[in-house]
Amino acid sequence: RLAAADDEAEVIQTAQASETLVVTTKDGATHVGIALLNEGERFGGIDLELAGASLTDVEEQFLRSVQTFAGSAYVSALRRARPRNEALHDSLTGLLNFRSINEVLVDAVHASKSSGRPVSVWLLDIDRLDGVNRDHGYAIGDDVVSYVGHTLQTVVSSRGSVGRVGGGLYLALFPGMDHEEASVQGRMMVERITKNVPPHLPQIALS
């Protein structure tokens, strides 16, 4: 069922707040607002101007088909993007997973050989993660892994790349950074992680 709007300015706003097509006429033209929805939540809207003072049944059916198709296309795009994101990133930390950080590492090494510029790599491991899981439970162990990962992302993101290799092992990559500077960065990373541990987590040591 079409819902009428009092003036043109209300067309798209009203459509965005409902599932109806909102129609108004002005100066011999028909203005239509179409809300684009996914599971009841609006992700967009379309504002059309059609020639003629009224909307035929065929035109209304077509516009509703456009509305349905756009919603389905949006959902399909989300479904396609989700597996790709999950395939590239570690689900617990949001960091690059082993496959992704390994590809970044290979590319960085090749670029370093071609350009002659240095590339530095840090491997950081959470000491006694198995002991944390055993003594405090796997939920706390996951929180430790997540906390370390998020902190590394904050520290490293502006200078390089970081990924979770597996368990409590992380790889940080710094293109263009020599060994001395990378050593300083590594010490800063360890210090930031170990001195800002959330109170519900056990003390963390890295090697």
XYZ file of C-alpha atoms in Angstrom:
207
model
C 0.000 0.000 0.000
C 1.305 3.444 -0.910
C 1.458 6.115 1.780
C 0.996 9.733 0.823
C 3.283 12.526 1.989
C 2.204 16.137 2.416
C 5.257 17.624 0.702
C 8.341 16.580 -1.201
C 10.676 17.068 1.764
C 8.938 14.275 3.669
C 9.234 11.666 0.942
C 12.520 9.978 1.679
C 12.422 10.623 5.447
C 9.043 8.935 5.742
C 10.115 6.028 3.558
C 13.213 5.498 5.658
C 11.079 5.121 8.768
C 8.704 2.528 7.286
C 8.434 -0.319 4.825
C 6.062 1.544 2.524
C 6.660 3.404 -0.679
C 5.955 7.052 0.020
C 4.504 9.060 -2.857
C 3.818 12.751 -3.383
C 3.126 14.825 -6.473
C 4.417 18.274 -7.355
C 4.431 20.300 -10.545
C 2.985 17.398 -12.523
C 5.670 14.937 -11.401
C 5.462 12.011 -8.998
C 8.092 11.720 -6.250
C 8.645 8.291 -4.671
C 10.653 7.439 -1.555
C 11.748 3.801 -1.164
C 13.177 2.491 2.102
C 15.865 -0.189 1.721
C 15.724 -2.580 4.660
C 17.604 -5.551 6.038
C 15.914 -7.448 8.875
C 13.840 -4.378 9.658
C 16.860 -2.050 9.814
C 17.284 0.636 7.160
C 20.577 0.584 5.279
C 19.622 3.128 2.607
C 16.894 4.767 0.615
C 16.019 5.748 -2.947
C 14.320 8.990 -3.989
C 12.823 8.947 -7.479
C 11.060 11.488 -9.648
C 8.705 10.007 -12.253
C 6.933 11.731 -15.103
C 3.188 11.871 -14.658
C 0.872 12.829 -11.842
C 0.182 9.335 -10.563
C 1.818 5.949 -10.066
C 0.356 3.040 -11.995
C -0.053 -0.436 -10.517
C 2.655 -1.732 -12.860
C 5.069 1.003 -11.731
C 4.309 0.295 -8.073
C 4.941 -3.427 -8.568
C 8.225 -2.655 -10.321
C 9.397 -0.337 -7.535
C 8.563 -2.915 -4.902
C 10.585 -5.437 -6.884
C 13.496 -2.973 -6.866
C 13.107 -2.613 -3.099
C 13.138 -6.391 -2.588
C 16.046 -6.932 -4.994
C 18.167 -4.211 -3.334
C 17.586 -5.760 0.089
C 18.533 -9.223 -1.183
C 21.647 -7.871 -2.920
C 22.736 -6.153 0.295
C 22.333 -9.350 2.316
C 24.248 -11.337 -0.309
C 27.075 -8.802 -0.226
C 27.285 -9.105 3.556
C 27.435 -12.891 3.315
C 30.193 -12.750 0.721
C 32.235 -10.234 2.720
C 31.965 -12.103 6.036
C 33.785 -15.305 4.969
C 36.495 -13.248 3.286
C 37.069 -11.210 6.444
C 37.068 -14.355 8.571
C 39.518 -15.994 6.164
C 41.992 -13.120 6.573
C 41.712 -12.364 10.270
C 41.995 -14.228 13.538
C 38.547 -14.477 15.125
C 39.782 -13.995 18.708
C 42.021 -10.951 18.289
C 40.969 -9.432 14.963
C 44.621 -9.516 13.877
C 45.814 -10.990 10.603
C 45.827 -14.771 10.891
C 48.813 -17.027 10.158
C 48.120 -17.261 6.431
C 47.640 -13.514 6.015
C 50.646 -12.356 8.048
C 52.800 -14.947 6.273
C 51.791 -13.453 2.909
C 52.617 -9.959 4.213
C 55.991 -11.246 5.422
C 56.863 -12.841 2.071
C 55.917 -9.643 0.207
C 57.952 -7.525 2.634
C 61.044 -9.712 2.235
C 60.787 -9.540 -1.557
C 60.343 -5.763 -1.406
C 63.343 -5.471 0.903
C 65.539 -7.469 -1.469
C 64.433 -5.354 -4.423
C 64.813 -1.969 -2.753
C 67.677 -2.633 -0.392
C 65.642 -1.183 2.475
C 65.607 -3.113 5.771
C 62.693 -5.062 7.176
C 62.513 -6.161 10.805
C 60.450 -8.954 12.304
C 59.498 -9.563 15.923
C 58.111 -12.790 17.322
C 56.402 -12.390 20.683
C 55.129 -15.302 22.735
C 52.949 -15.254 25.852
C 54.853 -17.144 28.532
C 53.019 -19.983 30.284
C 49.752 -19.562 28.381
C 49.006 -23.231 29.030
C 49.437 -22.542 32.734
C 47.017 -19.613 32.532
C 44.437 -21.855 30.873
C 44.965 -24.547 33.478
C 44.954 -22.284 36.545
C 42.379 -19.685 35.510
C 40.306 -21.358 32.800
C 40.189 -21.059 29.035
C 37.945 -17.985 29.102
C 40.639 -16.021 30.955
C 43.259 -17.491 28.630
C 41.283 -16.199 25.639
C 41.025 -12.779 27.309
C 44.804 -12.716 27.725
C 45.328 -13.602 24.054
C 42.771 -10.987 22.999
C 44.236 -8.268 25.227
C 47.770 -8.839 23.935
C 46.527 -8.889 20.345
C 44.527 -5.661 20.635
C 47.408 -3.883 22.366
C 49.838 -5.003 19.668
C 47.465 -3.752 16.987
C 47.349 -0.333 18.651
C 51.124 -0.094 18.963
C 52.139 -1.584 15.614
C 49.434 -0.441 13.175
C 51.029 2.921 12.383
C 54.478 1.414 11.702
C 53.868 -2.059 10.310
C 51.713 -5.172 10.450
C 50.976 -7.715 13.151
C 49.319 -11.111 13.117
C 48.588 -14.006 15.412
C 50.572 -17.030 14.318
C 48.822 -19.375 16.734
C 48.251 -19.929 20.447
C 50.013 -17.073 22.232
C 52.505 -16.408 19.425
C 52.413 -13.148 17.435
C 54.469 -11.838 14.538
C 55.097 -8.098 14.146
C 56.576 -6.813 10.901
C 58.267 -3.412 10.399
C 59.172 -2.540 6.772
C 61.903 0.062 6.427
C 62.962 -0.285 10.083
C 66.486 -1.380 10.999
C 67.362 -3.772 13.814
C 68.221 -1.076 16.348
C 64.978 0.832 15.906
C 62.985 -2.406 15.859
C 64.582 -3.402 19.172
C 63.392 -0.152 20.712
C 59.901 -0.695 19.319
C 59.866 -4.255 20.630
C 60.800 -3.185 24.147
C 58.093 -0.514 24.039
C 55.525 -3.119 22.954
C 56.442 -5.495 25.757
C 56.439 -2.720 28.352
C 53.056 -1.394 27.277
C 51.494 -4.859 27.343
C 52.912 -5.969 30.692
C 52.301 -2.693 32.561
C 48.677 -2.174 31.559
C 47.169 -5.593 32.184
C 43.430 -5.384 33.025
C 42.756 -6.177 36.701
C 40.767 -9.352 35.988
C 43.722 -10.930 34.159
C 46.811 -12.573 35.667
C 50.201 -10.946 35.206
C 51.512 -11.381 31.670
C 55.088 -12.074 30.599
C 56.310 -12.103 27.013
C 59.405 -13.544 25.399
